[in-house]
Amino acid sequence: MVGPSTLFHRRKHSWPPEEFITKTTLQLLDFDSAAPPPHAWRRRLNCHANILKEFTITFREAIKMVTLGIRLWSYVREEASHGRKAPIDPFTKENCKPSASQGVPLGGMGSGSISRGFRGEFKQWQITPGTCDPSPMMSNQFSIFISREGGHKKYASVLAPGQHGSLGKTRDKGISSWGWNLNGQHSTYHALFPRAWTVYDGEPDPELKISCRQISPFIPNNYRDSSLPAAVFVYTLVNTGKERAKNSIGGTSHMLGGHVNEPFIGEDGVSVLLHHKTGKGNPPVTFAISACETQNVNVTVLPCFGLSEDSSFTAKDMWDKMEKDGKFDQENFNSGPGVPSTAGDTICAAVSATAWVEAHGKCTVSFALSWSSPKVKFSKGSTYDRRYTKFYGTSPRAAVDLVHDALTHYKRWEEDIEAWQNPILRDERLPEWYKFTLFNELYFLVAGGTVWIDSASIRANGNSQLQQSDLGNSDGGVDSKDQQNNRDNCDSNGIESNGEASVTDKSNGLFVDTSHVDDDVGRFLYLEGVEYVMWNTYDVHFYASYALLMLFPKIELNIQRDFAKAVLSEDGRKVKFLAEGNLGIRKVRGAVPHDLGMHDPWNEMNAYNIHDTSKWKDLNPKFVLQVYRDFAATGDYQFGIDVWPAVRAAMEYMEQFDRDNDDLIENDGFPDQTYDTWTVHGVSAYCGCLWLAALQAAAAMALQIGDKFFAELCKNKFLNAKAALEAKLWNGTYFNYDSGASSNSKSIQTDQLAGQWYTASSGLPPIFEDSKIKSTLQKIFDFNVMKTKGGRMGAVNGMHPDGKVDETCMQSREIWTGVTYAAAATMILSGMEEQGFTTAEGVFTAGWSEEGFGYWFQTPEGWTMDGHYRSLIYMRPLAIWGMQWALSLPKAILDAPKINMMDRVHMSPRSRRFSHNSRVVTHKAKCFGDSSLSCTC
């Protein structure tokens, strides 16, 4: 933990606002939060949005992966024939190439999201779970129409630069006919998630300063408003001229095929509803765009106009109307629902807010956008209600209430956001770049395909079960006879530990009954990444979970409960694993699943099918480590009681991987951990360290739960395993990659102390001597960080001791953003703050700075030495919140009971086996009188 006197004498990447906006403009906007904050990520609107470059594999890597590639291609085609996406599909590319144009996304968590580029375009549409349309819809815009008293000066412009290839030809009656007059040279974007500011400093009117403030309800510990699909845009106008100015600001939106638009007048606001049908049987969505009417602001609407020349009222007609009158006709309010659009036609709607701004005066105009898609439907049939429906109901017309409440409550949202962020922003110890990057990386909790559902809908509609008929839907081409055998096996293998059933249970499936949990906050899913479509990928959540634990701890505990239930379940359906081509079962009892599924999450887990993850060595230790950290941090004893049977089962499951009875697990000569192309032989630094940390965490938790005998087992194992790992891997400076004899066995792995990261984060004693920890971290810093472009790209995953990058496989030569943040957090926890921030700053420089590669608000899993990305919009970079955790360890962690791992009862090798003592452990656990501890192992 960093003490109060610690200073980071670093180049801060300090960007004073005055470098982008004149001091005069900042002073004029200094009211009602209109001025952007001093700590924010910034870009000029005329900044070039370069096309991003994707990684390619080398010829040698291609040869190694050719068989996997053929099997994966066949699997992708097979899934497509059933109308489904494969979770990993490197063959299908989007028509819209990704570019360096992203900005802060809109809305809360789990109700679908829309991103907004820093130049103003609405894009990255993720309303339907697991799907993402990255294309910008250029007709969705804010525009301004200005006429000064006397009519001598008029300005009209879309409030976004017009240099977009998607605008089409000029002089037509579509959006190309609009005034794309903004250059962007004097307009700047300022991002501090969940808010963003766009300041137009004399554009398009030299005598008018405009600030657009974008606000979304992402509020830590607010489990109601943070689920809302809504955002607010507050325009502040400052007239520096000598004449009154009439300003009309308009927002437009468009939809395709079979949709209906409808004007709606509500309390203090005027809206247009856009009832939108979706394809492939997905639930419909209703959008609402609204403006707040006040004594000084008059709101009018245009319920319908078209983009084609055949439309009765075209986009050009709309623009001409606004340019001439500055408003729409009042009788439009009486038009009622429009005629449904025909297939292939695009219908649009617009809302205009008009106000006079006195000479040297100010005015505020507020808009809101909402999207109501109350049902979540997954491709294999399960349907649930989104979290926000608990407060707004399931009617699509809830969109009207959402925009009304957004316009009413946004100031309170901002107060709560500022109260959360200000202590960090005002901390003079912290580098400038870190402050806003910390908050901006949270974009993923909105734009990462999050789904947040209401628990009541699970119990009400019974969809949390796997129906008997579904068991016939196998992956990997299993014939009907095998399918019947699988059904029989699944039915006969129900696990009756603690009264909980396997995946075939017909009551609650894999949902944990949280009726005893105070203030149930529903169920939460987020994707590994928009390109790796798997929910709650657990080996990656290991890194990302700090963000949820610090900001929404009840969600984090529920995710762990879901995985605890999953550990004790089994799904015997056959799956073909693509790397080896062999068949196995979908989910093995005792193994932590890789993910909660894709097409039917919770009910059909392990969408990942490259390797058999029941043989992975990192998942079970990561589960134990996360559970203990969360248990210690929250002090939630009931949570500990709930998950303890799964913790024990997860530890016992791992014993099979101790091949030589030294209490240390071994890897099996294939990529059996999160680095799923990087082969490991024998004992590995990464998995071995995780195992040591898990033994310590399990011992500490067992003592607090009351299972003292299990604690002694873990303590004995820990000391023996530690001695074995140090003997096999410690080379005097760091831990070798593995104990094998391959060319990279002595590589320096950035992630080798992942277990120590969690140990220190959880208030447990270090698993190695302090000198060994610091020596290892210094080696990682000197080699993996500073020998990678001088520390300006992050930490490369693998580095040979001669200073050359380990090019054994594509992952060993990559720089992983989340792993870099995790290494930085480990350094901070070890008293190496300077090295930690230098390490993490490389991710900022390469990904977020203007001199970097353009990965802001789409941070990828990693990039190569030449900056080419793999897997944009990825979960793992949320690990930056592990750094903040390290800087501000909660009191519960600092005051947690300490465990002495050296104080143990000596046991013989046979008596140290979990399996040998299972009955004794069960008996001891039952003594505490809680049925949830009686897990027969």
mmCIF file of N, CA, C and O in Angstrom, residues 794-861:
data_model
loop_
_atom_site.group_PDB
_atom_site.id
_atom_site.type_symbol
_atom_site.label_atom_id
_atom_site.label_comp_id
_atom_site.label_asym_id
_atom_site.label_seq_id
_atom_site.Cartn_x
_atom_site.Cartn_y
_atom_site.Cartn_z
ATOM 1 N N GLY A 794 4.146 -1.493 -22.652
ATOM 2 C CA GLY A 794 3.700 -2.466 -21.680
ATOM 3 C C GLY A 794 4.700 -3.597 -21.579
ATOM 4 O O GLY A 794 5.823 -3.508 -22.090
ATOM 5 N N ALA A 795 4.306 -4.681 -20.903
ATOM 6 C CA ALA A 795 5.208 -5.800 -20.651
ATOM 7 C C ALA A 795 4.920 -6.940 -21.613
ATOM 8 O O ALA A 795 3.802 -7.436 -21.681
ATOM 9 N N VAL A 796 5.943 -7.375 -22.339
ATOM 10 C CA VAL A 796 5.766 -8.527 -23.223
ATOM 11 C C VAL A 796 5.612 -9.776 -22.362
ATOM 12 O O VAL A 796 6.221 -9.899 -21.293
ATOM 13 N N ASN A 797 4.788 -10.716 -22.800
ATOM 14 C CA ASN A 797 4.492 -11.891 -21.977
ATOM 15 C C ASN A 797 5.725 -12.723 -21.665
ATOM 16 O O ASN A 797 5.892 -13.203 -20.544
ATOM 17 N N GLY A 798 6.583 -12.930 -22.670
ATOM 18 C CA GLY A 798 7.761 -13.768 -22.464
ATOM 19 C C GLY A 798 9.013 -13.119 -23.009
ATOM 20 O O GLY A 798 8.994 -12.545 -24.109
ATOM 21 N N MET A 799 10.092 -13.223 -22.249
ATOM 22 C CA MET A 799 11.372 -12.663 -22.678
ATOM 23 C C MET A 799 12.473 -13.655 -22.300
ATOM 24 O O MET A 799 12.510 -14.146 -21.163
ATOM 25 N N HIS A 800 13.340 -13.959 -23.248
ATOM 26 C CA HIS A 800 14.478 -14.831 -22.939
ATOM 27 C C HIS A 800 15.467 -14.097 -22.045
ATOM 28 O O HIS A 800 15.558 -12.855 -22.082
ATOM 29 N N PRO A 801 16.237 -14.818 -21.254
ATOM 30 C CA PRO A 801 17.208 -14.142 -20.372
ATOM 31 C C PRO A 801 18.304 -13.389 -21.116
ATOM 32 O O PRO A 801 19.023 -12.603 -20.494
ATOM 33 N N ASP A 802 18.422 -13.603 -22.437
ATOM 34 C CA ASP A 802 19.398 -12.818 -23.206
ATOM 35 C C ASP A 802 18.797 -11.519 -23.732
ATOM 36 O O ASP A 802 19.447 -10.786 -24.491
ATOM 37 N N GLY A 803 17.556 -11.218 -23.346
ATOM 38 C CA GLY A 803 16.937 -9.962 -23.740
ATOM 39 C C GLY A 803 16.179 -10.014 -25.048
ATOM 40 O O GLY A 803 15.713 -8.982 -25.532
ATOM 41 N N LYS A 804 16.019 -11.202 -25.625
ATOM 42 C CA LYS A 804 15.247 -11.352 -26.855
ATOM 43 C C LYS A 804 13.836 -11.830 -26.525
ATOM 44 O O LYS A 804 13.652 -12.645 -25.621
ATOM 45 N N VAL A 805 12.873 -11.326 -27.276
ATOM 46 C CA VAL A 805 11.480 -11.708 -27.053
ATOM 47 C C VAL A 805 11.299 -13.201 -27.310
ATOM 48 O O VAL A 805 11.837 -13.747 -28.277
ATOM 49 N N ASP A 806 10.542 -13.856 -26.430
ATOM 50 C CA ASP A 806 10.230 -15.277 -26.598
ATOM 51 C C ASP A 806 9.190 -15.412 -27.709
ATOM 52 O O ASP A 806 8.038 -15.013 -27.553
ATOM 53 N N GLU A 807 9.587 -15.967 -28.833
ATOM 54 C CA GLU A 807 8.693 -16.125 -29.970
ATOM 55 C C GLU A 807 8.259 -17.571 -30.154
ATOM 56 O O GLU A 807 8.001 -18.032 -31.270
ATOM 57 N N THR A 808 8.143 -18.287 -29.044
ATOM 58 C CA THR A 808 7.690 -19.673 -29.085
ATOM 59 C C THR A 808 6.322 -19.796 -29.739
ATOM 60 O O THR A 808 6.046 -20.735 -30.483
ATOM 61 N N CYS A 809 5.437 -18.853 -29.455
ATOM 62 C CA CYS A 809 4.085 -18.858 -30.008
ATOM 63 C C CYS A 809 3.601 -17.421 -30.055
ATOM 64 O O CYS A 809 4.285 -16.506 -29.599
ATOM 65 N N MET A 810 2.400 -17.225 -30.597
ATOM 66 C CA MET A 810 1.921 -15.848 -30.759
ATOM 67 C C MET A 810 1.694 -15.180 -29.407
ATOM 68 O O MET A 810 1.909 -13.966 -29.259
ATOM 69 N N GLN A 811 1.290 -15.946 -28.382
ATOM 70 C CA GLN A 811 1.002 -15.320 -27.098
ATOM 71 C C GLN A 811 2.263 -14.989 -26.315
ATOM 72 O O GLN A 811 2.284 -14.009 -25.573
ATOM 73 N N SER A 812 3.306 -15.752 -26.479
ATOM 74 C CA SER A 812 4.546 -15.445 -25.755
ATOM 75 C C SER A 812 5.157 -14.137 -26.242
ATOM 76 O O SER A 812 5.830 -13.434 -25.478
ATOM 77 N N ARG A 813 4.900 -13.783 -27.509
ATOM 78 C CA ARG A 813 5.478 -12.552 -28.065
ATOM 79 C C ARG A 813 4.534 -11.363 -27.983
ATOM 80 O O ARG A 813 4.891 -10.262 -28.397
ATOM 81 N N GLU A 814 3.337 -11.575 -27.458
ATOM 82 C CA GLU A 814 2.377 -10.479 -27.353
ATOM 83 C C GLU A 814 2.551 -9.703 -26.055
ATOM 84 O O GLU A 814 3.055 -10.233 -25.059
ATOM 85 N N ILE A 815 2.066 -8.480 -26.082
ATOM 86 C CA ILE A 815 1.963 -7.648 -24.885
ATOM 87 C C ILE A 815 0.488 -7.645 -24.493
ATOM 88 O O ILE A 815 -0.351 -7.151 -25.253
ATOM 89 N N TRP A 816 0.167 -8.218 -23.356
ATOM 90 C CA TRP A 816 -1.216 -8.274 -22.899
ATOM 91 C C TRP A 816 -1.477 -7.118 -21.943
ATOM 92 O O TRP A 816 -0.783 -6.956 -20.930
ATOM 93 N N THR A 817 -2.462 -6.332 -22.289
ATOM 94 C CA THR A 817 -2.738 -5.112 -21.523
ATOM 95 C C THR A 817 -3.123 -5.429 -20.083
ATOM 96 O O THR A 817 -2.603 -4.819 -19.139
ATOM 97 N N GLY A 818 -4.041 -6.375 -19.902
ATOM 98 C CA GLY A 818 -4.480 -6.705 -18.551
ATOM 99 C C GLY A 818 -3.384 -7.315 -17.709
ATOM 100 O O GLY A 818 -3.286 -7.052 -16.500
ATOM 101 N N VAL A 819 -2.542 -8.142 -18.307
ATOM 102 C CA VAL A 819 -1.424 -8.737 -17.581
ATOM 103 C C VAL A 819 -0.419 -7.657 -17.191
ATOM 104 O O VAL A 819 0.172 -7.698 -16.095
ATOM 105 N N THR A 820 -0.227 -6.683 -18.065
ATOM 106 C CA THR A 820 0.665 -5.570 -17.721
ATOM 107 C C THR A 820 0.135 -4.814 -16.508
ATOM 108 O O THR A 820 0.888 -4.490 -15.571
ATOM 109 N N TYR A 821 -1.166 -4.518 -16.492
ATOM 110 C CA TYR A 821 -1.753 -3.854 -15.327
ATOM 111 C C TYR A 821 -1.603 -4.722 -14.075
ATOM 112 O O TYR A 821 -1.347 -4.208 -12.977
ATOM 113 N N ALA A 822 -1.783 -6.035 -14.220
ATOM 114 C CA ALA A 822 -1.666 -6.934 -13.066
ATOM 115 C C ALA A 822 -0.244 -6.945 -12.525
ATOM 116 O O ALA A 822 -0.023 -6.928 -11.303
ATOM 117 N N ALA A 823 0.738 -6.972 -13.415
ATOM 118 C CA ALA A 823 2.136 -6.920 -12.978
ATOM 119 C C ALA A 823 2.421 -5.605 -12.270
ATOM 120 O O ALA A 823 3.135 -5.575 -11.250
ATOM 121 N N ALA A 824 1.852 -4.521 -12.789
ATOM 122 C CA ALA A 824 2.030 -3.220 -12.145
ATOM 123 C C ALA A 824 1.430 -3.219 -10.742
ATOM 124 O O ALA A 824 2.023 -2.674 -9.799
ATOM 125 N N ALA A 825 0.263 -3.837 -10.587
ATOM 126 C CA ALA A 825 -0.367 -3.919 -9.267
ATOM 127 C C ALA A 825 0.494 -4.719 -8.304
ATOM 128 O O ALA A 825 0.636 -4.356 -7.123
ATOM 129 N N THR A 826 1.081 -5.811 -8.794
ATOM 130 C CA THR A 826 1.952 -6.634 -7.947
ATOM 131 C C THR A 826 3.164 -5.838 -7.494
ATOM 132 O O THR A 826 3.609 -5.940 -6.343
ATOM 133 N N MET A 827 3.701 -5.035 -8.404
ATOM 134 C CA MET A 827 4.841 -4.184 -8.034
ATOM 135 C C MET A 827 4.446 -3.180 -6.957
ATOM 136 O O MET A 827 5.182 -2.955 -5.982
ATOM 137 N N ILE A 828 3.298 -2.560 -7.102
ATOM 138 C CA ILE A 828 2.842 -1.575 -6.109
ATOM 139 C C ILE A 828 2.672 -2.243 -4.752
ATOM 140 O O ILE A 828 3.099 -1.715 -3.711
ATOM 141 N N LEU A 829 2.077 -3.418 -4.733
ATOM 142 C CA LEU A 829 1.879 -4.144 -3.473
ATOM 143 C C LEU A 829 3.199 -4.546 -2.837
ATOM 144 O O LEU A 829 3.263 -4.781 -1.623
ATOM 145 N N SER A 830 4.261 -4.612 -3.648
ATOM 146 C CA SER A 830 5.579 -5.013 -3.146
ATOM 147 C C SER A 830 6.467 -3.807 -2.849
ATOM 148 O O SER A 830 7.683 -3.963 -2.667
ATOM 149 N N GLY A 831 5.883 -2.615 -2.840
ATOM 150 C CA GLY A 831 6.648 -1.417 -2.523
ATOM 151 C C GLY A 831 7.450 -0.867 -3.684
ATOM 152 O O GLY A 831 8.332 -0.023 -3.488
ATOM 153 N N MET A 832 7.149 -1.311 -4.918
ATOM 154 C CA MET A 832 7.888 -0.858 -6.106
ATOM 155 C C MET A 832 6.961 0.016 -6.953
ATOM 156 O O MET A 832 6.657 -0.268 -8.102
ATOM 157 N N GLU A 833 6.493 1.134 -6.340
ATOM 158 C CA GLU A 833 5.499 1.975 -7.009
ATOM 159 C C GLU A 833 6.029 2.587 -8.300
ATOM 160 O O GLU A 833 5.318 2.663 -9.302
ATOM 161 N N GLU A 834 7.276 3.045 -8.264
ATOM 162 C CA GLU A 834 7.849 3.689 -9.449
ATOM 163 C C GLU A 834 7.857 2.727 -10.637
ATOM 164 O O GLU A 834 7.427 3.068 -11.741
ATOM 165 N N GLN A 835 8.328 1.511 -10.406
ATOM 166 C CA GLN A 835 8.344 0.517 -11.481
ATOM 167 C C GLN A 835 6.924 0.157 -11.908
ATOM 168 O O GLN A 835 6.663 -0.057 -13.100
ATOM 169 N N GLY A 836 6.010 0.081 -10.962
ATOM 170 C CA GLY A 836 4.635 -0.279 -11.283
ATOM 171 C C GLY A 836 3.981 0.712 -12.212
ATOM 172 O O GLY A 836 3.356 0.335 -13.218
ATOM 173 N N PHE A 837 4.111 1.995 -11.914
ATOM 174 C CA PHE A 837 3.474 2.992 -12.760
ATOM 175 C C PHE A 837 4.182 3.144 -14.108
ATOM 176 O O PHE A 837 3.546 3.415 -15.123
ATOM 177 N N THR A 838 5.471 2.948 -14.123
ATOM 178 C CA THR A 838 6.179 2.972 -15.409
ATOM 179 C C THR A 838 5.707 1.819 -16.293
ATOM 180 O O THR A 838 5.493 1.989 -17.501
ATOM 181 N N THR A 839 5.523 0.650 -15.690
ATOM 182 C CA THR A 839 5.044 -0.517 -16.425
ATOM 183 C C THR A 839 3.673 -0.253 -17.038
ATOM 184 O O THR A 839 3.445 -0.476 -18.229
ATOM 185 N N ALA A 840 2.738 0.226 -16.217
ATOM 186 C CA ALA A 840 1.376 0.456 -16.700
ATOM 187 C C ALA A 840 1.308 1.615 -17.686
ATOM 188 O O ALA A 840 0.466 1.608 -18.588
ATOM 189 N N GLU A 841 2.190 2.587 -17.534
ATOM 190 C CA GLU A 841 2.166 3.737 -18.443
ATOM 191 C C GLU A 841 2.444 3.318 -19.880
ATOM 192 O O GLU A 841 1.994 3.969 -20.828
ATOM 193 N N GLY A 842 3.141 2.205 -20.061
ATOM 194 C CA GLY A 842 3.374 1.722 -21.411
ATOM 195 C C GLY A 842 2.077 1.378 -22.128
ATOM 196 O O GLY A 842 1.948 1.607 -23.338
ATOM 197 N N VAL A 843 1.098 0.828 -21.391
ATOM 198 C CA VAL A 843 -0.208 0.543 -21.989
ATOM 199 C C VAL A 843 -0.890 1.839 -22.382
ATOM 200 O O VAL A 843 -1.489 1.946 -23.463
ATOM 201 N N PHE A 844 -0.815 2.835 -21.505
ATOM 202 C CA PHE A 844 -1.412 4.125 -21.841
ATOM 203 C C PHE A 844 -0.750 4.722 -23.083
ATOM 204 O O PHE A 844 -1.427 5.179 -24.012
ATOM 205 N N THR A 845 0.576 4.723 -23.110
ATOM 206 C CA THR A 845 1.296 5.346 -24.223
ATOM 207 C C THR A 845 0.948 4.669 -25.549
ATOM 208 O O THR A 845 0.669 5.331 -26.547
ATOM 209 N N ALA A 846 0.940 3.337 -25.553
ATOM 210 C CA ALA A 846 0.682 2.613 -26.800
ATOM 211 C C ALA A 846 -0.793 2.596 -27.164
ATOM 212 O O ALA A 846 -1.140 2.611 -28.347
ATOM 213 N N GLY A 847 -1.684 2.562 -26.175
ATOM 214 C CA GLY A 847 -3.094 2.375 -26.460
ATOM 215 C C GLY A 847 -3.951 3.618 -26.413
ATOM 216 O O GLY A 847 -4.916 3.740 -27.174
ATOM 217 N N TRP A 848 -3.620 4.551 -25.519
ATOM 218 C CA TRP A 848 -4.511 5.680 -25.257
ATOM 219 C C TRP A 848 -3.950 7.041 -25.652
ATOM 220 O O TRP A 848 -4.715 7.981 -25.876
ATOM 221 N N SER A 849 -2.639 7.169 -25.734
ATOM 222 C CA SER A 849 -2.074 8.493 -26.021
ATOM 223 C C SER A 849 -2.187 8.815 -27.508
ATOM 224 O O SER A 849 -2.378 7.927 -28.346
ATOM 225 N N GLU A 850 -2.052 10.079 -27.832
ATOM 226 C CA GLU A 850 -2.188 10.512 -29.224
ATOM 227 C C GLU A 850 -1.062 9.963 -30.090
ATOM 228 O O GLU A 850 -1.212 9.802 -31.288
ATOM 229 N N GLU A 851 0.062 9.649 -29.470
ATOM 230 C CA GLU A 851 1.187 9.096 -30.223
ATOM 231 C C GLU A 851 1.100 7.573 -30.360
ATOM 232 O O GLU A 851 1.948 6.959 -30.994
ATOM 233 N N GLY A 852 0.059 6.978 -29.772
ATOM 234 C CA GLY A 852 -0.076 5.527 -29.775
ATOM 235 C C GLY A 852 -0.834 4.997 -30.977
ATOM 236 O O GLY A 852 -0.929 5.643 -32.032
ATOM 237 N N PHE A 853 -1.437 3.820 -30.806
ATOM 238 C CA PHE A 853 -2.029 3.089 -31.926
ATOM 239 C C PHE A 853 -3.536 3.289 -32.055
ATOM 240 O O PHE A 853 -4.141 2.793 -33.006
ATOM 241 N N GLY A 854 -4.167 3.984 -31.111
ATOM 242 C CA GLY A 854 -5.580 4.333 -31.271
ATOM 243 C C GLY A 854 -6.563 3.365 -30.653
ATOM 244 O O GLY A 854 -7.657 3.182 -31.180
ATOM 245 N N TYR A 855 -6.210 2.755 -29.511
ATOM 246 C CA TYR A 855 -7.070 1.731 -28.921
ATOM 247 C C TYR A 855 -7.938 2.256 -27.775
ATOM 248 O O TYR A 855 -8.428 1.461 -26.966
ATOM 249 N N TRP A 856 -8.139 3.560 -27.716
ATOM 250 C CA TRP A 856 -8.971 4.103 -26.651
ATOM 251 C C TRP A 856 -10.414 3.611 -26.769
ATOM 252 O O TRP A 856 -10.988 3.516 -27.839
ATOM 253 N N PHE A 857 -10.986 3.271 -25.616
ATOM 254 C CA PHE A 857 -12.361 2.759 -25.501
ATOM 255 C C PHE A 857 -12.603 1.505 -26.349
ATOM 256 O O PHE A 857 -13.719 1.213 -26.727
ATOM 257 N N GLN A 858 -11.529 0.779 -26.614
ATOM 258 C CA GLN A 858 -11.616 -0.524 -27.277
ATOM 259 C C GLN A 858 -10.346 -1.318 -26.974
ATOM 260 O O GLN A 858 -9.842 -2.045 -27.826
ATOM 261 N N THR A 859 -9.850 -1.165 -25.745
ATOM 262 C CA THR A 859 -8.570 -1.769 -25.380
ATOM 263 C C THR A 859 -8.571 -3.255 -25.707
ATOM 264 O O THR A 859 -9.437 -3.999 -25.245
ATOM 265 N N PRO A 860 -7.608 -3.712 -26.488
ATOM 266 C CA PRO A 860 -7.606 -5.131 -26.889
ATOM 267 C C PRO A 860 -6.984 -6.016 -25.827
ATOM 268 O O PRO A 860 -6.372 -5.543 -24.860
ATOM 269 N N GLU A 861 -7.138 -7.322 -26.036
ATOM 270 C CA GLU A 861 -6.425 -8.291 -25.200
ATOM 271 C C GLU A 861 -4.929 -7.991 -25.223
ATOM 272 O O GLU A 861 -4.271 -7.977 -24.186
#
